[in-house]
Coordinates of N, CA and C in Angstrom, one line a residue:
Chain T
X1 N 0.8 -1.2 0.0 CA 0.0 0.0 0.0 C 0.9 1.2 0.0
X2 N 0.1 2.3 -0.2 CA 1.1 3.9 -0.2 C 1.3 3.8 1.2
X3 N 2.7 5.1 1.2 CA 3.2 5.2 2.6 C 4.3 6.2 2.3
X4 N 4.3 6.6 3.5 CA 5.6 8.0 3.5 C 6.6 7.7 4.5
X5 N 7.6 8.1 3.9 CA 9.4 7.9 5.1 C 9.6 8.9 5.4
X6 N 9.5 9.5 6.5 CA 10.3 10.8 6.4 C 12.0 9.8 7.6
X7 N 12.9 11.4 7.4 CA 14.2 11.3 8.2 C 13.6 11.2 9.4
X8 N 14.4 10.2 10.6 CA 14.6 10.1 11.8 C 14.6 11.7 12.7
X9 N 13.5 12.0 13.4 CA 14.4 13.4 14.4 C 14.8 12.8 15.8
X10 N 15.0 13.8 16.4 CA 15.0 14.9 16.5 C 16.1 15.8 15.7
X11 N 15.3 17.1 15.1 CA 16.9 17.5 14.2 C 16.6 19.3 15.0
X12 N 17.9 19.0 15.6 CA 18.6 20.2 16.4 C 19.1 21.1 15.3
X13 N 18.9 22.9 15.4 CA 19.6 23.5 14.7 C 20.0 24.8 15.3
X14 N 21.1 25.6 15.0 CA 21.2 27.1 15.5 C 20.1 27.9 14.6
X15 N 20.2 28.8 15.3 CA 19.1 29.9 14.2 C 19.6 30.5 13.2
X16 N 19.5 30.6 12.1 CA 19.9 30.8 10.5 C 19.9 29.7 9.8
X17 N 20.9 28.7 10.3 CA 20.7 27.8 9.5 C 20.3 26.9 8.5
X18 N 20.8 26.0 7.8 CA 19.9 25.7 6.5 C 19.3 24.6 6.9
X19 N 17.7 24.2 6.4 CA 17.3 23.2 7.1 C 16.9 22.4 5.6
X20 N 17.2 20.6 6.1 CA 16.6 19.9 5.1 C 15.9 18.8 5.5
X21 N 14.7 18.5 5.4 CA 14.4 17.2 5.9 C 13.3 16.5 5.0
X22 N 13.8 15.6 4.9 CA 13.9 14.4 3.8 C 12.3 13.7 3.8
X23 N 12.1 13.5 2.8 CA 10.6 12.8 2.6 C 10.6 11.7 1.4
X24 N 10.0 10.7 1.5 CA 10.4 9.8 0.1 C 8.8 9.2 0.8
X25 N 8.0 8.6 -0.9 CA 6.7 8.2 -0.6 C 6.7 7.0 -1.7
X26 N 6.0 6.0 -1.2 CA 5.6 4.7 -2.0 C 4.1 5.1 -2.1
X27 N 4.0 4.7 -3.6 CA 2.5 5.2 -4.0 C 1.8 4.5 -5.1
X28 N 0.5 3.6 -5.2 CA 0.2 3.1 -6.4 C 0.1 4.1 -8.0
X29 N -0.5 5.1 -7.4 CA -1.1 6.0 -8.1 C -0.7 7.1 -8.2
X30 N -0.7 8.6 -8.8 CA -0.2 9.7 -8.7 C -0.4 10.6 -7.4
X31 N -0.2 10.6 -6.5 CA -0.9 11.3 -5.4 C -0.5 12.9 -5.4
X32 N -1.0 13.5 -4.4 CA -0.7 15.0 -4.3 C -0.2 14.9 -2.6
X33 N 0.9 15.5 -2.6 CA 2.3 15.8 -1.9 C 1.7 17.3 -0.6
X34 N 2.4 16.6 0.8 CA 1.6 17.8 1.6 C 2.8 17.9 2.4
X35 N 3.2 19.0 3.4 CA 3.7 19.2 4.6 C 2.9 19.9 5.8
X36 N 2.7 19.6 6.5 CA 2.1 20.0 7.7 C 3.1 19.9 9.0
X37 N 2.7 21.4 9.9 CA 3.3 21.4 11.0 C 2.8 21.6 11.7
X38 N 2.9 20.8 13.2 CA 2.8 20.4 14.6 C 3.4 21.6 15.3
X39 N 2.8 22.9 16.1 CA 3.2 23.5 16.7 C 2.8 22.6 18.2
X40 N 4.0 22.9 19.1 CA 3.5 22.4 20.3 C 2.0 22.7 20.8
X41 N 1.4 21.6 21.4 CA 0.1 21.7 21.9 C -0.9 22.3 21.1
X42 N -0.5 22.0 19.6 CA -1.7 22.9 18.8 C -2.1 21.6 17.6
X43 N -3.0 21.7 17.2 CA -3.1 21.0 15.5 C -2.2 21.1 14.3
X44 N -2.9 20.3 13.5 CA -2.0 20.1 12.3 C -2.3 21.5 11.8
X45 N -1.5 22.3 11.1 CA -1.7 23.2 10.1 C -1.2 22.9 8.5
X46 N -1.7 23.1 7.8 CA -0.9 22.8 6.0 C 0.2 24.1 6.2
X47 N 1.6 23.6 5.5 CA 2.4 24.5 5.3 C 2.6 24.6 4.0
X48 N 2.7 23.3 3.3 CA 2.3 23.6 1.6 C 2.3 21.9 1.0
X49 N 1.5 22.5 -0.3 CA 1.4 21.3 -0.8 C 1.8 21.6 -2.6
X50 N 2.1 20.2 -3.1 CA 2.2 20.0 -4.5 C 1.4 18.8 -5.2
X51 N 0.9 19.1 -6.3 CA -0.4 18.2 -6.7 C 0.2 17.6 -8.0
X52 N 1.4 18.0 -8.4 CA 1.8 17.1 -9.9 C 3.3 17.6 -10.0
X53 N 3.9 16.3 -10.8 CA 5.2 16.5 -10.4 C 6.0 17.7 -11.1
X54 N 6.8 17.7 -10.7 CA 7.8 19.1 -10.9 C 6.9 20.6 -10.2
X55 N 6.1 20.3 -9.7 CA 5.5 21.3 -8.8 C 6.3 22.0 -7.6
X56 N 6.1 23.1 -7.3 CA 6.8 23.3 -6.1 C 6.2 24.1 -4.8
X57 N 5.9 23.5 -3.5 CA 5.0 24.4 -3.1 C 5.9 25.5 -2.0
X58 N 5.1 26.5 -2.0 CA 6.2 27.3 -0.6 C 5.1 27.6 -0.1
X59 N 5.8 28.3 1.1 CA 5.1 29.1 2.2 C 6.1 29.1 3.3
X60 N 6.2 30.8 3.8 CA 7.2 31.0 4.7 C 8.6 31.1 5.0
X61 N 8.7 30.9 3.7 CA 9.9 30.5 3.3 C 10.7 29.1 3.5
X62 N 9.4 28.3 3.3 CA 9.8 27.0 3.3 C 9.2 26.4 1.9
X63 N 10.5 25.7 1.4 CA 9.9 25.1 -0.2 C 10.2 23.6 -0.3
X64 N 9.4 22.8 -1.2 CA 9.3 21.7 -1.3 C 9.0 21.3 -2.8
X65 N 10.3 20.3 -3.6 CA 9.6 20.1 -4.7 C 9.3 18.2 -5.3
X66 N 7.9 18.5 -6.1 CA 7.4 17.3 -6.2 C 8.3 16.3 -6.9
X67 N 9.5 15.3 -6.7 CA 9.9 14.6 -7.5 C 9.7 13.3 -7.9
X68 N 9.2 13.1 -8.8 CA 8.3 11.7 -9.3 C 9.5 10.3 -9.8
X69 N 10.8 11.1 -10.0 CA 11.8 9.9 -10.8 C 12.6 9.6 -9.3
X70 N 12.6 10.6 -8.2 CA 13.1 9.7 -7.0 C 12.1 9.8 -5.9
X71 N 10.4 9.9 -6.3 CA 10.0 9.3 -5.2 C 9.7 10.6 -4.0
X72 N 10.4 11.8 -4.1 CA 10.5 12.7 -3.0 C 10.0 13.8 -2.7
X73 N 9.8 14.5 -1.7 CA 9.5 15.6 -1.1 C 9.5 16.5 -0.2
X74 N 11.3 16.6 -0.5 CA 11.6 17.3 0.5 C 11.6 18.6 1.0
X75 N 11.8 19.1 2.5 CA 11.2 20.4 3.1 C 12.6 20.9 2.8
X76 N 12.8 22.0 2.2 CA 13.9 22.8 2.6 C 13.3 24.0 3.4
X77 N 14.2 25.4 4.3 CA 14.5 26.4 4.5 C 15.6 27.0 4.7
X78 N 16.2 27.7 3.7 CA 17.3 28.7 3.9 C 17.9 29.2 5.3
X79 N 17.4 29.4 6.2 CA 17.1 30.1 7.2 C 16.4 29.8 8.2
X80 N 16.5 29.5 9.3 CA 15.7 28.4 10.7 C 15.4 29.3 11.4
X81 N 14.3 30.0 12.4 CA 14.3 31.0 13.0 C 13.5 29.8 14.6
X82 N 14.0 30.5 15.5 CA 13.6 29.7 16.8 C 11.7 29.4 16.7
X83 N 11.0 30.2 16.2 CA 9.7 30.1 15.9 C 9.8 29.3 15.4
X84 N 10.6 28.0 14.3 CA 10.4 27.1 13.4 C 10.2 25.9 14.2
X85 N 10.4 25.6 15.5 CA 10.9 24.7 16.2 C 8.9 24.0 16.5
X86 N 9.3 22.4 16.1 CA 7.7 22.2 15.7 C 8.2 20.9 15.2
X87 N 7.3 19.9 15.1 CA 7.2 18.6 14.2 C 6.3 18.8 13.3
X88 N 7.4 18.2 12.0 CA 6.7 18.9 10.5 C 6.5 17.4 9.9
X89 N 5.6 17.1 9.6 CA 5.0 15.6 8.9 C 4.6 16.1 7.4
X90 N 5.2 14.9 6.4 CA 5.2 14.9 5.2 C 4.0 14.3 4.9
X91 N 2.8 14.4 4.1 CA 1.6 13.2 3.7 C 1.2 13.2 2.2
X92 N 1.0 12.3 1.9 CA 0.1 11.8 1.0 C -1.4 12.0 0.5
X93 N -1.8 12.2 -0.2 CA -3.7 11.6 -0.7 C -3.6 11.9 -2.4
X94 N -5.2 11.4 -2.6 CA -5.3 11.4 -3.7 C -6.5 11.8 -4.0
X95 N -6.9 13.5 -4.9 CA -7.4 13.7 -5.3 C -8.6 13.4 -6.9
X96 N -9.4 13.2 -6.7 CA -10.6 12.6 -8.5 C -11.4 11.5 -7.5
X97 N -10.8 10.9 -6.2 CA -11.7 9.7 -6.1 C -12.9 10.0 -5.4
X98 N -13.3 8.9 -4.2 CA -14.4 8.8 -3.5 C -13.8 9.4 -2.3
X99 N -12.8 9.3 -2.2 CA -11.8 10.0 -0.4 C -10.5 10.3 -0.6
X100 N -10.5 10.8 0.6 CA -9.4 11.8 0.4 C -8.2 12.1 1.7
X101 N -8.3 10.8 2.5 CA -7.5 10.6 3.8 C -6.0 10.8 3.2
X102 N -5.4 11.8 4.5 CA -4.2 11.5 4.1 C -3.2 10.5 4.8
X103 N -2.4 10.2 4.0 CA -1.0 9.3 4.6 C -0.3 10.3 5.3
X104 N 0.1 9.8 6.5 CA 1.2 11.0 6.9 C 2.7 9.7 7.1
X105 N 3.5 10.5 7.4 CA 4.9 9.9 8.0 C 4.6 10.1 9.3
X106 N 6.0 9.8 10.1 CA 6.0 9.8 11.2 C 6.6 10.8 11.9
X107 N 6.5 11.6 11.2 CA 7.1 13.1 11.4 C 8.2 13.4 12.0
X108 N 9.1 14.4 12.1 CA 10.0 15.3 12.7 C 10.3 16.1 13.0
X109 N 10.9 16.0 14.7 CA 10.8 17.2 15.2 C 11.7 18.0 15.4
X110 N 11.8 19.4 15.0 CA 13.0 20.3 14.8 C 12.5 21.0 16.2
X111 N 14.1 21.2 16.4 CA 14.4 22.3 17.7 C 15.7 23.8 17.0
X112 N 14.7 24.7 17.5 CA 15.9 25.2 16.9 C 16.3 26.0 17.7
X113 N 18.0 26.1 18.0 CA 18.4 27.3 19.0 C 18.9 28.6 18.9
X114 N 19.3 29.2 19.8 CA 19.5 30.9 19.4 C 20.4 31.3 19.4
Chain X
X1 N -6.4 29.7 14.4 CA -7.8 29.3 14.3 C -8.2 28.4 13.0
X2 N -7.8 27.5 13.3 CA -8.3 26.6 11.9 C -10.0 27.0 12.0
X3 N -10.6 26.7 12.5 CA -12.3 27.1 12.2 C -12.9 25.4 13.1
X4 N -12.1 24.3 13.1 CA -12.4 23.6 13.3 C -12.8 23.2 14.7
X5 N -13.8 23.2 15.5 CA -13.7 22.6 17.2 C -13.8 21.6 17.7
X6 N -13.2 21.1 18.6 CA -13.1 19.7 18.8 C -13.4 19.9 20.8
X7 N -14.5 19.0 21.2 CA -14.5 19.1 22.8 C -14.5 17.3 23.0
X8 N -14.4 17.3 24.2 CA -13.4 18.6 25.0 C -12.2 17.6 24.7
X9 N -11.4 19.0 24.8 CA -10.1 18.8 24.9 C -8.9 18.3 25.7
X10 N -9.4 17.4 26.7 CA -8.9 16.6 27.7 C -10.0 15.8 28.2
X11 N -9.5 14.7 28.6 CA -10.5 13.1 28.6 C -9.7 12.2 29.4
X12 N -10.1 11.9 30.3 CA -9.7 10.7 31.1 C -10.5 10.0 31.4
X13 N -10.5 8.7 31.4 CA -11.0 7.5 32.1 C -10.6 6.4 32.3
X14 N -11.2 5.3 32.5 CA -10.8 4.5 32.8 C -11.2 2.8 31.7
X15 N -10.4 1.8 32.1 CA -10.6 0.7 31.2 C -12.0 0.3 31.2
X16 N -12.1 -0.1 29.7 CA -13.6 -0.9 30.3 C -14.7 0.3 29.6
X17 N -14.3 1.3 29.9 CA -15.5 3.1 29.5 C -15.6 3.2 27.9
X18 N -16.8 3.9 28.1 CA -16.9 4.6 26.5 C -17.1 6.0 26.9
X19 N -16.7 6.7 25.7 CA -16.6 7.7 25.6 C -16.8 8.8 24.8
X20 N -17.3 9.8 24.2 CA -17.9 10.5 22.9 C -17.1 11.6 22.9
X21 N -16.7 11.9 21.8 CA -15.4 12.5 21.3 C -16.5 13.8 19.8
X22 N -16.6 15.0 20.2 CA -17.6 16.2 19.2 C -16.7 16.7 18.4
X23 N -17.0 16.8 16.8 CA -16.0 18.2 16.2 C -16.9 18.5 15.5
X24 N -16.5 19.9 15.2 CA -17.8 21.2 14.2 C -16.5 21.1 13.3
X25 N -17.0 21.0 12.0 CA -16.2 21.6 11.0 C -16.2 22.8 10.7
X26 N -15.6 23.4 10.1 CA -15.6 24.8 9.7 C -16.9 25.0 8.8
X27 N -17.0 26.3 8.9 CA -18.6 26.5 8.2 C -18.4 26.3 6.8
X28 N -18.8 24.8 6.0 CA -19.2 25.2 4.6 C -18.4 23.9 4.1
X29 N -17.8 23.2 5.0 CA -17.2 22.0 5.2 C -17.9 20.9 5.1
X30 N -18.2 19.8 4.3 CA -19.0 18.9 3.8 C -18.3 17.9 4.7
X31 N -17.4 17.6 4.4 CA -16.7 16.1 4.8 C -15.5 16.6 6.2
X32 N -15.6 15.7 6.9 CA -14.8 15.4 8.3 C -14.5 14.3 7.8
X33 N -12.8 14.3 8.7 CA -12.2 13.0 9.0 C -11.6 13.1 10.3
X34 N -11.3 11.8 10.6 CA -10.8 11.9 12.1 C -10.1 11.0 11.8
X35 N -8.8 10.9 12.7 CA -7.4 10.5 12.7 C -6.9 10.4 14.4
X36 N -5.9 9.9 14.2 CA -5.5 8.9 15.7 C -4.2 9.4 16.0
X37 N -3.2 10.1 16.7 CA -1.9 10.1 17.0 C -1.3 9.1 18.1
X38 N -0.4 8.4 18.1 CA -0.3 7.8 19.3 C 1.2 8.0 18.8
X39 N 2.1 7.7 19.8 CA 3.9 7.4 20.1 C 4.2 6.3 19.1
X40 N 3.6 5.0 19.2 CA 4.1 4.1 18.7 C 3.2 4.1 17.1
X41 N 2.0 4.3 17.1 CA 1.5 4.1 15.4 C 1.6 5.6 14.4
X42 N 2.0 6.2 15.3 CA 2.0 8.1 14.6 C 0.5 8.1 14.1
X43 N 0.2 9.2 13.0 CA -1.1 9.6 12.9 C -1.5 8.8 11.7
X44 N -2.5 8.4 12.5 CA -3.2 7.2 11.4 C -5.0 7.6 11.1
X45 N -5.1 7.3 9.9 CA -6.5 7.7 9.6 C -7.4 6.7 9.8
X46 N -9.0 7.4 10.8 CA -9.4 6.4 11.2 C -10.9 5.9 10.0
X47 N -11.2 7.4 9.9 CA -12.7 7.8 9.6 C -13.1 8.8 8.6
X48 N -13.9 8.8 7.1 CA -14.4 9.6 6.5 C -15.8 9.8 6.5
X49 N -16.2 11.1 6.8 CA -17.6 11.4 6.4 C -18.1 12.4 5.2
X50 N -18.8 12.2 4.4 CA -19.1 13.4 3.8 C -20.7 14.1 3.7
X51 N -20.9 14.8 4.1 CA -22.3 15.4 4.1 C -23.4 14.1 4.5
X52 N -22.8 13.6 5.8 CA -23.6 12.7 6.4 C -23.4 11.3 6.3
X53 N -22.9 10.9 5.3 CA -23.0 9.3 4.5 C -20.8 9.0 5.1
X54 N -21.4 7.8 5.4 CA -19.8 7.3 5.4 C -18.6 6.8 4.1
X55 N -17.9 7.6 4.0 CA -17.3 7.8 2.8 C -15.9 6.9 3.1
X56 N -15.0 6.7 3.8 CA -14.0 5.5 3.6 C -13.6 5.1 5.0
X57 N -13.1 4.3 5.2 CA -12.5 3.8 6.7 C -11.5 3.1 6.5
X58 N -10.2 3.9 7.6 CA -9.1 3.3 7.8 C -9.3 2.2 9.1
X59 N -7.9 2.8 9.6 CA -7.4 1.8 10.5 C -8.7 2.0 11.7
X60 N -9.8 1.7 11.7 CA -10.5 1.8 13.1 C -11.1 0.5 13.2
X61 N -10.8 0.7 14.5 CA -11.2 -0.8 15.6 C -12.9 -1.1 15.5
X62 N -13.2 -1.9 15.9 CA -14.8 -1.8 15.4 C -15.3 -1.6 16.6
X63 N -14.3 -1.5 17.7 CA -15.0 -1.0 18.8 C -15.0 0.2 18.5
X64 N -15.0 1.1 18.0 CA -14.9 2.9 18.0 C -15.9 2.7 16.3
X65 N -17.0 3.7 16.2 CA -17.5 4.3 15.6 C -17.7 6.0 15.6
X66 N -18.5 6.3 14.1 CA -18.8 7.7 14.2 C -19.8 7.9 13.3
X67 N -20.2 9.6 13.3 CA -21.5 9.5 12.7 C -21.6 10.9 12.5
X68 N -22.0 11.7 11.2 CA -22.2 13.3 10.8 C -23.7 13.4 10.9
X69 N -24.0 14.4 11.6 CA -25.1 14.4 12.0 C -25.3 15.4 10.5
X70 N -27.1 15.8 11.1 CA -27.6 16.6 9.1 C -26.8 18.1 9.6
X71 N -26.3 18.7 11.0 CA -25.8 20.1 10.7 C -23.9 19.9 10.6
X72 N -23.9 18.4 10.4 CA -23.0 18.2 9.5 C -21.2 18.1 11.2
X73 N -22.0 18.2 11.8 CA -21.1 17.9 12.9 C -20.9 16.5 12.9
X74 N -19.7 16.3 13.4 CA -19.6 14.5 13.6 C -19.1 14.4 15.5
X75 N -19.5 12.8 15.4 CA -18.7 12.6 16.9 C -18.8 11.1 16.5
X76 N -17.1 10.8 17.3 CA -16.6 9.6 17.4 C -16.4 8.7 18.8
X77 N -17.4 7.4 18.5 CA -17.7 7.2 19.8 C -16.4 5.7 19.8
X78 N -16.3 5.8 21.3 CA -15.4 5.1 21.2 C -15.6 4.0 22.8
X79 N -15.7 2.8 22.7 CA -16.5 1.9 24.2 C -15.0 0.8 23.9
X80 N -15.3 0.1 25.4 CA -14.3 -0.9 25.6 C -13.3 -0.9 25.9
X81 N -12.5 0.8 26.2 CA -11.6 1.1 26.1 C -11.0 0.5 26.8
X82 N -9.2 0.7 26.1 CA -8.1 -0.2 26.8 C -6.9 0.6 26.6
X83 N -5.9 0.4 27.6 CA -4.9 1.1 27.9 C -4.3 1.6 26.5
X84 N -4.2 0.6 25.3 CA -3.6 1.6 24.3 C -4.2 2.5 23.6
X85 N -5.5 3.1 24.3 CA -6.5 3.9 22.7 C -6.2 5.2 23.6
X86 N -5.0 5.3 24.5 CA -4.6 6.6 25.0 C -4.2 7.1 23.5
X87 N -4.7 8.0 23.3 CA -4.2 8.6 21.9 C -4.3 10.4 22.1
X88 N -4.1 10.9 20.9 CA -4.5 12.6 20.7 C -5.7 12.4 19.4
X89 N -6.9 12.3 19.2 CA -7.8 12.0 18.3 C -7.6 13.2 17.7
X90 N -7.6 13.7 16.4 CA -7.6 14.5 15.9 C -9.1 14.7 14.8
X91 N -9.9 15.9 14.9 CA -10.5 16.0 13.6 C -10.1 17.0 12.5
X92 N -10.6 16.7 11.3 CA -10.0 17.6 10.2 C -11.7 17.8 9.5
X93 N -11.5 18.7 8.6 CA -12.6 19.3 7.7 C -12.3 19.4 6.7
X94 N -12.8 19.3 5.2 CA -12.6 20.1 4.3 C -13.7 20.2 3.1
X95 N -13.7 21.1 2.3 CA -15.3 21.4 1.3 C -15.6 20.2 0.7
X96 N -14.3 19.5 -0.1 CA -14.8 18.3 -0.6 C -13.5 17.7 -1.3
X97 N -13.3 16.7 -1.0 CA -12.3 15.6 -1.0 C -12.0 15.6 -2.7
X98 N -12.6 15.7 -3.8 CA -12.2 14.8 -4.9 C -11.6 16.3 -5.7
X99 N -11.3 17.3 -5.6 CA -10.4 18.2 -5.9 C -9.4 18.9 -5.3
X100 N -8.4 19.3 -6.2 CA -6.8 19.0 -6.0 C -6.9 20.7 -5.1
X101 N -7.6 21.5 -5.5 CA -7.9 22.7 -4.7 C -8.0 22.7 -3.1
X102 N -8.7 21.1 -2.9 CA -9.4 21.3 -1.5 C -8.1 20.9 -0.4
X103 N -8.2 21.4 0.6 CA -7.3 21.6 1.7 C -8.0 20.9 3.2
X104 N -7.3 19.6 4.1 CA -8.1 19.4 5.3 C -7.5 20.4 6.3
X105 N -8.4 20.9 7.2 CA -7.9 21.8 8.3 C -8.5 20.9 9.5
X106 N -7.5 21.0 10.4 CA -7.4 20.3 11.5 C -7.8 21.0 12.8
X107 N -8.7 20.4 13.6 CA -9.0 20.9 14.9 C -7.8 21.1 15.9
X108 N -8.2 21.1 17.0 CA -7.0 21.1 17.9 C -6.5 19.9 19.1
X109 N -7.8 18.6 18.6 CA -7.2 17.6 19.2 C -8.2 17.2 20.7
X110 N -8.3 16.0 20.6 CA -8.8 15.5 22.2 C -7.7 14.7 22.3
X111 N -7.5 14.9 23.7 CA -6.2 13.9 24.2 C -7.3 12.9 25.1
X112 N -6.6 11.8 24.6 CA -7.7 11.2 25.8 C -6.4 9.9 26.6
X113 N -6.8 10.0 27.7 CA -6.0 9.3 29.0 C -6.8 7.8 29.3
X114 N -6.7 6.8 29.1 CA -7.1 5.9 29.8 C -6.2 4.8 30.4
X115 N -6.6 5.1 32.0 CA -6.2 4.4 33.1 C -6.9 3.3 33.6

């Protein structure tokens, strides 16, 4: 069945730093590509999504692009600011059908210091 | 403020209990889903509804049901409980599942404790 990998956390960073954390998805079908972040003690929020490949989504200055020949979707940010500090989960779904659940990973959680 | 509410937001009980678990979707929001966090299975989907009718089911136990009422609110009931359905339940909303436009927004979660 589909399913999402993300990288092992906890991933510690200073503040500026460049952040990358890794996403690779097994999928029957074409799916459409999500990141969501986990602020402490809050709900999921969408940070961005991509629906076909070579797409790229941002928001915040965080970018992610859809790659279909390795499978991936990774989070980059240039720049880490202590507000970033959050578990960010990569997911899955598939838009045309009857539902629309998404796959998530197992997410990771960034700490970032000052 | 996702739009979405979920009560209450802390739950304890004990083995053996049932328990009813409320989310409002955001206004204009056809379809709810609800989803499971726990340590060991991470966030797993449990439940789809769409404008009342049950539209897909994951991983749920058949001890835990749910049901969208007609003003489109859902609640997931959950009996028999046992030490591992300590979870963070989460609900989500969104206009309608089968376009690449639509976005789920997530409530803020019942934690539920069972001792």
């Amino acid at each position: 069945g589909d399913s999402v990998t993300q990288m092992e956390g906890p991933v510690t960073l200073s503040e500026e730093a460049f952040l990358t954390i890794n996403c690779t998805y097994t999928a029957t079908g074409y799916p459409s590509l999500f990141w969501y972040v986990q602020y402490p003690g809050e709900g999921l929020q969408l940070l961005l999504k991509a629906t076909k490949a070579d797409d790229k989504g941002s928001n915040k200055g965080f970018e992610a692009t859809y790659r279909k020949e390795t499978t991936s979707f990774h989070l980059e940010k240039g720049s880490v600011q202590v507000s970033d500090s959050a578990v960010y989960f990569c997911a899955l779904t598939y838009y045309g059908g009857s539902q629309g659940n998404l796959i998530f990973g197992k997410g990771t959680k960034l700490s970032v210091k000052p | 403020d996702s739009g979405v509410t979920q009560t209450p937001k802390h739950l304890i009980t004990a083995t053996g209990q049932r328990v009813t678990l409320r989310c409002s979707p955001r206004s204009g929001d056809l379809s709810v889903y609800w989803y499971q966090q726990s340590l060991d299975q991470g966030l797993q989907f449990l439940i789809q509804y769409y404008n009342g009718e049950e539209r897909a089911k994951g991983n749920i136990l058949e001890r835990f049901s749910a049901q969208q009422f007609p003003d489109l609110h859902s609640e997931l009931n959950l009996s028999s409980l046992e030490l591992g359905d300590s979870a963070l339940y989460f609900c989500a909303s969104s206009v309608e599942s089968s376009v690449s436009t639509d976005t789920q927004y997530f409530g803020p979660g019942t934690r539920l404790t069972v001792l």
